[in-house]
PDB file of C-alpha atoms in Angstrom:
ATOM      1  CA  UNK I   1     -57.928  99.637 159.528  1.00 59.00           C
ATOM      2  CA  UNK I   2     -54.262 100.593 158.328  1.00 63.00           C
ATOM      3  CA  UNK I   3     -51.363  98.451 160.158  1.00 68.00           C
ATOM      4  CA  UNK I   4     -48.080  99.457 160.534  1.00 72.00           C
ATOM      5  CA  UNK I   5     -45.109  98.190 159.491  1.00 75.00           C
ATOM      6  CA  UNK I   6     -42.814  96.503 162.887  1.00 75.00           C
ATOM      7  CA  UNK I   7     -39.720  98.438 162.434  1.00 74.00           C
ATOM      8  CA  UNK I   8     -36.739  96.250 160.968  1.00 78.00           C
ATOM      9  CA  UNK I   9     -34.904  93.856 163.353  1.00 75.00           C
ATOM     10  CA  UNK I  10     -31.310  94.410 163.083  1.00 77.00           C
ATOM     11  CA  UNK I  11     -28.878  92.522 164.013  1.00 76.00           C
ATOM     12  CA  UNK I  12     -26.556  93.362 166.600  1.00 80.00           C
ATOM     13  CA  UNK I  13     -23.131  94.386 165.184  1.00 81.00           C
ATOM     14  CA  UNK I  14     -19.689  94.164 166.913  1.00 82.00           C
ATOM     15  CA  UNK I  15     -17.562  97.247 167.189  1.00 87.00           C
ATOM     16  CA  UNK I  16     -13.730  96.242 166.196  1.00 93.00           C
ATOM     17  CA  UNK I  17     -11.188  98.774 167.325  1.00 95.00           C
ATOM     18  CA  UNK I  18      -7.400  99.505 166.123  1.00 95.00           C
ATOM     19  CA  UNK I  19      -4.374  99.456 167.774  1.00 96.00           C
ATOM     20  CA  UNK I  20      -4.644 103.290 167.343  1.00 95.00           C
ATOM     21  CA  UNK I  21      -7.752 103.181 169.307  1.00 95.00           C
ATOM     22  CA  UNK I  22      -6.723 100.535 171.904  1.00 94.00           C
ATOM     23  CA  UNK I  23      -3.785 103.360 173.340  1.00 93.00           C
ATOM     24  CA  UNK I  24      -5.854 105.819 172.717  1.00 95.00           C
ATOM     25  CA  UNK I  25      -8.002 104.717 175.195  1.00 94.00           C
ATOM     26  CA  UNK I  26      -4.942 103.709 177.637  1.00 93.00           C
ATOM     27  CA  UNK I  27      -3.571 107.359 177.184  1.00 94.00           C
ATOM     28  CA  UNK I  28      -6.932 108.704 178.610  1.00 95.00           C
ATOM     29  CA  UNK I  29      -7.944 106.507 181.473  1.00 93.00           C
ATOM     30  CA  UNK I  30     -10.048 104.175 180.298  1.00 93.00           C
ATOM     31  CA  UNK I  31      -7.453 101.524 180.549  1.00 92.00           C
ATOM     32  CA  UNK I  32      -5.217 100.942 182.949  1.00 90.00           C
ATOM     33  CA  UNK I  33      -1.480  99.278 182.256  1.00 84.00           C
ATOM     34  CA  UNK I  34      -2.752  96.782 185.175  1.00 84.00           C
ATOM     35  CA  UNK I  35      -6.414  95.643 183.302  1.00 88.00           C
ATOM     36  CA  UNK I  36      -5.805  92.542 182.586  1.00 89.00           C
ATOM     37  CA  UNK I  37      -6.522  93.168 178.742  1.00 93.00           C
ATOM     38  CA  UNK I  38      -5.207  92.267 175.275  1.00 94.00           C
ATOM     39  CA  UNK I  39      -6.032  93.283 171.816  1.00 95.00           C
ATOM     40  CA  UNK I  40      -7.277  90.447 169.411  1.00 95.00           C
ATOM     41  CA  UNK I  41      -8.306  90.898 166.080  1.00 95.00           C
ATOM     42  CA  UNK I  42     -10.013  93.878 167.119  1.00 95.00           C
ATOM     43  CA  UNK I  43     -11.475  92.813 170.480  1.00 94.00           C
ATOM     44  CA  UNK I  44     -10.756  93.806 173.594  1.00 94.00           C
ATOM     45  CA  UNK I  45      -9.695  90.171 175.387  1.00 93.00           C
ATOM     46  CA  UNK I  46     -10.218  90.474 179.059  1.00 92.00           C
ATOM     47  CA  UNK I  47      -7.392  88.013 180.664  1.00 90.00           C
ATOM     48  CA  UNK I  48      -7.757  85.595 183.479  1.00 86.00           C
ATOM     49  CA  UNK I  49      -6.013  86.315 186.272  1.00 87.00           C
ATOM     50  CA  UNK I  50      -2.631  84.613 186.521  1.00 89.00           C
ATOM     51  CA  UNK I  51      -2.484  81.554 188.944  1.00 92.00           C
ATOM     52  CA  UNK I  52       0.567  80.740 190.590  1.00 94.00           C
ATOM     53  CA  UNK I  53       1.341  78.015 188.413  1.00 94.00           C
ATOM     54  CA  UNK I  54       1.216  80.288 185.656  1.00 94.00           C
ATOM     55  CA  UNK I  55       3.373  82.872 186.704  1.00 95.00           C
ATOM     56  CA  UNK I  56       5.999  79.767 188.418  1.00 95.00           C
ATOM     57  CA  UNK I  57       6.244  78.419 184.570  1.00 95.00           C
ATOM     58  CA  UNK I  58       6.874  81.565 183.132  1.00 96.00           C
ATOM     59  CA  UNK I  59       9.588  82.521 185.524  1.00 96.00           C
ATOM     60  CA  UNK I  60      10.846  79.076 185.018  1.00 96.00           C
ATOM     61  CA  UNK I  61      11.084  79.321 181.321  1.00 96.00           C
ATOM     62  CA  UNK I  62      12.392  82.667 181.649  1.00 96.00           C
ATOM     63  CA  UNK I  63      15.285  81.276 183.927  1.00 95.00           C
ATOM     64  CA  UNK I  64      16.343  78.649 181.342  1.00 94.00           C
ATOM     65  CA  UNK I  65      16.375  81.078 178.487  1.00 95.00           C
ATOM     66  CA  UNK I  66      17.525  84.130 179.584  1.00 95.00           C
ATOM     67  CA  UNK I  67      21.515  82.808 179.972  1.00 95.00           C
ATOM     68  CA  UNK I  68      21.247  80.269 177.157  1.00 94.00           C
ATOM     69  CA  UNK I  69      20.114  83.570 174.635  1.00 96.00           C
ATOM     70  CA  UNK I  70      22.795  85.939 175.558  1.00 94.00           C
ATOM     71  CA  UNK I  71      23.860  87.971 172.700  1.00 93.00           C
ATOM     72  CA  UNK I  72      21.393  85.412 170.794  1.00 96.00           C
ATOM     73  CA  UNK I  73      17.942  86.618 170.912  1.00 98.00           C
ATOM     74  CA  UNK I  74      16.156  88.687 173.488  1.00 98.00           C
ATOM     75  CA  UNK I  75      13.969  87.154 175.534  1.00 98.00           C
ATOM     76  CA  UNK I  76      10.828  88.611 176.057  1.00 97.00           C
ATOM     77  CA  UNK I  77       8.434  88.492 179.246  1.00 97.00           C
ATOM     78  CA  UNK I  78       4.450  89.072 178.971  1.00 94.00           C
ATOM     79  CA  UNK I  79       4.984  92.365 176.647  1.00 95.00           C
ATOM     80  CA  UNK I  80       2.726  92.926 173.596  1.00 96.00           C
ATOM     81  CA  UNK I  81       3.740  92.030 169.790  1.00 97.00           C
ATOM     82  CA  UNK I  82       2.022  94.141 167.026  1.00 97.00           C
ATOM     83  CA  UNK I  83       0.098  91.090 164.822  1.00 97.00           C
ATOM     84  CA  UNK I  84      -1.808  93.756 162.654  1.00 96.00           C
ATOM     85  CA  UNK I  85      -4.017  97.122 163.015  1.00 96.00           C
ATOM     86  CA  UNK I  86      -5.888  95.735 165.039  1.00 96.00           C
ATOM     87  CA  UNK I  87      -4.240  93.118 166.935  1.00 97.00           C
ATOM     88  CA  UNK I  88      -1.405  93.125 169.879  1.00 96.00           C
ATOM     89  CA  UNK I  89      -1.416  90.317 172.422  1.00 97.00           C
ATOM     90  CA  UNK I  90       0.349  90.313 175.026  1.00 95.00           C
ATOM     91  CA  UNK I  91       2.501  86.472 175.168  1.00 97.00           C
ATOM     92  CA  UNK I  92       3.790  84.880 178.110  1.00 97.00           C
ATOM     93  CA  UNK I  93       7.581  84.979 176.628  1.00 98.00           C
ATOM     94  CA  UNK I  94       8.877  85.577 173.258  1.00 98.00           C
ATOM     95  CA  UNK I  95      12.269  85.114 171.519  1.00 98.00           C
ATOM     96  CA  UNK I  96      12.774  88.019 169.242  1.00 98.00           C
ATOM     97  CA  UNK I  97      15.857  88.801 167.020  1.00 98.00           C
ATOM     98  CA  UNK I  98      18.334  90.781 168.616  1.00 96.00           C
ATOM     99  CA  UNK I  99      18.355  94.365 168.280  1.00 95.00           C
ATOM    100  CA  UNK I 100      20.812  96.953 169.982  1.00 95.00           C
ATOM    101  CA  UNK I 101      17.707  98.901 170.994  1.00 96.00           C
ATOM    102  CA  UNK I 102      15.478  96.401 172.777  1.00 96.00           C
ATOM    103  CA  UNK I 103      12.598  97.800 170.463  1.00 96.00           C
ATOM    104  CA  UNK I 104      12.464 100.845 172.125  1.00 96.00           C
ATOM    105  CA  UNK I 105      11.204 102.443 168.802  1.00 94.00           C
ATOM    106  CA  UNK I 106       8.465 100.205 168.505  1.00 94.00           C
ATOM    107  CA  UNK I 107       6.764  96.892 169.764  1.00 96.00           C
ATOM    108  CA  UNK I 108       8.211  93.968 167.575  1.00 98.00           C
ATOM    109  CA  UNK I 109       5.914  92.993 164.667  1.00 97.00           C
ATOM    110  CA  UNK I 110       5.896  89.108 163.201  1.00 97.00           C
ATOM    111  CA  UNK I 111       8.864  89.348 161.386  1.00 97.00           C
ATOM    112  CA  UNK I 112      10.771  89.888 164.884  1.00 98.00           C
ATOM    113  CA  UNK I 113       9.604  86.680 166.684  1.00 98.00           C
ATOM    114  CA  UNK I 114      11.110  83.514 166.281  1.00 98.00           C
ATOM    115  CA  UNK I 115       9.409  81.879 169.042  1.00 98.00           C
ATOM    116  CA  UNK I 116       6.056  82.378 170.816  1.00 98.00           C
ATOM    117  CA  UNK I 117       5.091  80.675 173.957  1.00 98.00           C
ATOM    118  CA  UNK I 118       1.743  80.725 175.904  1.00 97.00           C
ATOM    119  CA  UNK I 119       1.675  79.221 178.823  1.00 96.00           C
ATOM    120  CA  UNK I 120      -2.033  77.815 179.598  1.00 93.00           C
ATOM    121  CA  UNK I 121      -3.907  76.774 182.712  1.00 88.00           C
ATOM    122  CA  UNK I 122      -7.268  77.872 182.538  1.00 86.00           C
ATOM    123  CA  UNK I 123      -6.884  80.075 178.977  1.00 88.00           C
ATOM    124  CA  UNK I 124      -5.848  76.887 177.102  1.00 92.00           C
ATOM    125  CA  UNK I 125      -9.057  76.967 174.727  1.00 92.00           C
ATOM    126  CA  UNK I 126      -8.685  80.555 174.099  1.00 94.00           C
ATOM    127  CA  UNK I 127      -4.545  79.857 173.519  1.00 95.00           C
ATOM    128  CA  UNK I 128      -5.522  76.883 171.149  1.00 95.00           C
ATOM    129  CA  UNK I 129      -8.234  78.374 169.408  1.00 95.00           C
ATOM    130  CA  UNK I 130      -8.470  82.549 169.122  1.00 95.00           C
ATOM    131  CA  UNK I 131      -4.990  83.071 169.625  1.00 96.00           C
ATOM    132  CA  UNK I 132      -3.376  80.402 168.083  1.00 97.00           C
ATOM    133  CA  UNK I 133      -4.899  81.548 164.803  1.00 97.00           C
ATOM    134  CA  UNK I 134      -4.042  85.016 165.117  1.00 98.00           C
ATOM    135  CA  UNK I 135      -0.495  83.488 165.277  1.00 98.00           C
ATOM    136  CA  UNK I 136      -0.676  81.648 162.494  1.00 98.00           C
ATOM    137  CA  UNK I 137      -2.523  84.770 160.366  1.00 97.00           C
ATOM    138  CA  UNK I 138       0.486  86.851 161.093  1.00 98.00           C
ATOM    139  CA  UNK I 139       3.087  84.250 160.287  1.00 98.00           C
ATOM    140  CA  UNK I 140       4.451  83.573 163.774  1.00 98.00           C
ATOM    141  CA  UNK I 141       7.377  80.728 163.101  1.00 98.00           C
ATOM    142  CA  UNK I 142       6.538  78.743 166.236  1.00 98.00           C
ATOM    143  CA  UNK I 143       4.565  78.506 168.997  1.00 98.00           C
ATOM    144  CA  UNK I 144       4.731  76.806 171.995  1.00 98.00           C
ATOM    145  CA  UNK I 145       1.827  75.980 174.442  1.00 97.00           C
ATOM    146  CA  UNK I 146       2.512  74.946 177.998  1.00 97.00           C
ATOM    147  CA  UNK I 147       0.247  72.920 179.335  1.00 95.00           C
ATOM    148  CA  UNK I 148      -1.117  72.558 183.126  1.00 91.00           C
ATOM    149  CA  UNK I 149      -3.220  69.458 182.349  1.00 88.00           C
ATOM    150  CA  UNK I 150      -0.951  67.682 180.328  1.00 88.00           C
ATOM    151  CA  UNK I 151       2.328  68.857 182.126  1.00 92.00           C
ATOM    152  CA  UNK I 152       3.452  69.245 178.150  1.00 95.00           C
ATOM    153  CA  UNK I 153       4.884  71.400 175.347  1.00 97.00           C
ATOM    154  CA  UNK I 154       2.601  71.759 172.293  1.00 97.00           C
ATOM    155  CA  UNK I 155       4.751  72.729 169.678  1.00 98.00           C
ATOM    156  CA  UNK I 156       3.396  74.336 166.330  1.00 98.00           C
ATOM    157  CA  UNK I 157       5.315  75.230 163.399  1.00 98.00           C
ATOM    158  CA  UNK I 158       4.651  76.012 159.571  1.00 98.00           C
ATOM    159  CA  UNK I 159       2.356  78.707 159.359  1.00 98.00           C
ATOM    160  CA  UNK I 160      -0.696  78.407 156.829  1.00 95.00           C
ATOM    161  CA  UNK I 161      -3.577  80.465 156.889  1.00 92.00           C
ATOM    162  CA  UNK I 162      -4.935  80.118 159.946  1.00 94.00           C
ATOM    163  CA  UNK I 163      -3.389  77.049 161.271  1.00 97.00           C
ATOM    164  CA  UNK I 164      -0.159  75.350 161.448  1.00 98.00           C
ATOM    165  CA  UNK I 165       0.493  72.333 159.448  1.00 97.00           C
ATOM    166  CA  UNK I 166       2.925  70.624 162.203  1.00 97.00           C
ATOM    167  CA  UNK I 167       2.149  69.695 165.805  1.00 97.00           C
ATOM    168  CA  UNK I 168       4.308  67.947 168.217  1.00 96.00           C
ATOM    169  CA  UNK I 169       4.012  67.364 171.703  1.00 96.00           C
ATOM    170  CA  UNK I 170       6.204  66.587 174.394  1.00 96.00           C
ATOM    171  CA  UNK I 171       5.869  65.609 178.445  1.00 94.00           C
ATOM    172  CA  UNK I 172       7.860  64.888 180.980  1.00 93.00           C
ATOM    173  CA  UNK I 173      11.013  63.082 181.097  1.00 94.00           C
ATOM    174  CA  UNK I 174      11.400  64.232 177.082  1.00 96.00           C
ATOM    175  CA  UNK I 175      13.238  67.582 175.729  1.00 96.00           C
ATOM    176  CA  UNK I 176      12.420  70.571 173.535  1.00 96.00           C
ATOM    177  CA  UNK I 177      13.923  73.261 170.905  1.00 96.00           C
ATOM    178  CA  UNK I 178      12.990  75.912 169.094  1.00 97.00           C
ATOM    179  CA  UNK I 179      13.688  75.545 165.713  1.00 97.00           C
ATOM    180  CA  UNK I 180      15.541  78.760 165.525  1.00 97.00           C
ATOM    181  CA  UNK I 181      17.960  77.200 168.171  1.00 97.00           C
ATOM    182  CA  UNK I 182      18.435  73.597 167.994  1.00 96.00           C
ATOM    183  CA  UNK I 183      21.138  73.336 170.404  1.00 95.00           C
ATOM    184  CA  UNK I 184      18.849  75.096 172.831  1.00 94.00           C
ATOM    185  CA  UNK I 185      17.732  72.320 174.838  1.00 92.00           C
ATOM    186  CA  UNK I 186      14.557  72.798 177.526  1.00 93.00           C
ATOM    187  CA  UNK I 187      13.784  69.787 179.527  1.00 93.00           C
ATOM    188  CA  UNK I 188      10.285  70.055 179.602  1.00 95.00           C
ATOM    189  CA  UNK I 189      10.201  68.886 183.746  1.00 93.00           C
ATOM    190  CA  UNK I 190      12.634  72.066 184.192  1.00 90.00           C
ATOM    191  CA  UNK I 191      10.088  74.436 182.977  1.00 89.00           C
ATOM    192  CA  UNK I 192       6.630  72.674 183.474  1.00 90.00           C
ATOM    193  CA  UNK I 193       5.980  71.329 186.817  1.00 79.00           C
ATOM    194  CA  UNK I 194       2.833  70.734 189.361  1.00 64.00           C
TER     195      UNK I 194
END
């Protein structure tokens, strides 16, 4: 008696999708501008929703930068940077370099940030890990992490790979700059509390 052949087992595959794709799918109602989602390295990210704390810090951080960047920098408030084709996350606050037209022709790219921050409560593996390397990749400057648990600023600089070569991290009753500004001065109690 003849047997047949059990049909190949194939592995399940992931399906990776653009930039292109990712508003294309916004502009006809699959997403929504209030889903919760990001763009990383081709996977849709679905977010956590944002705790108090969260959204406290950012506004706090926000509050501190916004008058020490006039004319400066712009700061920028949970709005997407383009990585690549297929990545745009969507950081807590950014300081880009200035330009007259607030990127109004276009979400700012790598070369436009000089400082990322995340601020992490219950994302901080995904900051640390996924997105922290997509950072890196693109050649993000700095990054900060604000942490809940630690009540601290992780502070990553010099891009390599997929990692940064320097990490320093400060808590409370200690002070923080971004390289791009030194004489920017955050007291890391003013913007990271509870």
């Amino acid at each position: 008696m003849a047997t047949t052949a059990a049909p190949p087992v194939l592995a399940p595959t992931r399906r990776r999708f653009t930039v292109a794709e990712y508003y294309a799918m916004a502009d006809i109602g699959i997403l929504a501008e209030n889903d919760g989602v990001e763009l990383l390295e081709g996977d849709l990210i679905v977010m956590s929703p944002i705790s108090d704390w969260h959204a406290a810090c950012v506004k706090r951080i926000n509050h501190v930068m916004l008058p020490l960047m006039q004319g400066r920098a712009i700061v920028s408030v949970q709005d997407p940077t383009r990585l690549n084709y297929r990545s745009e996350p969507q950081p807590d606050v950014m300081l880009l370099r200035w330009r007259d037209d607030f990127y109004q022709g276009g979400h700012p790219g790598p070369d436009d940030v000089l400082l990322l921050i995340e601020v992490a409560d219950t994302s901080v593996d995904y900051d640390r890990g996924a997105k922290l390397s997509a950072y890196a990749r693109a050649g993000i400057p700095e990054v900060w992490i604000v942490t809940r648990e630690n009540r601290r600023i992780e502070a990553y600089t010099e891009p390599e790979a997929s990692a940064y070569a320097t990490v320093r991290h400060t808590g409370p009753g200690t002070s923080i700059a971004p390289e791009a500004f030194p004489d920017v001065i955050l007291e890391v109690d003013r913007v990271v509390a509870g």
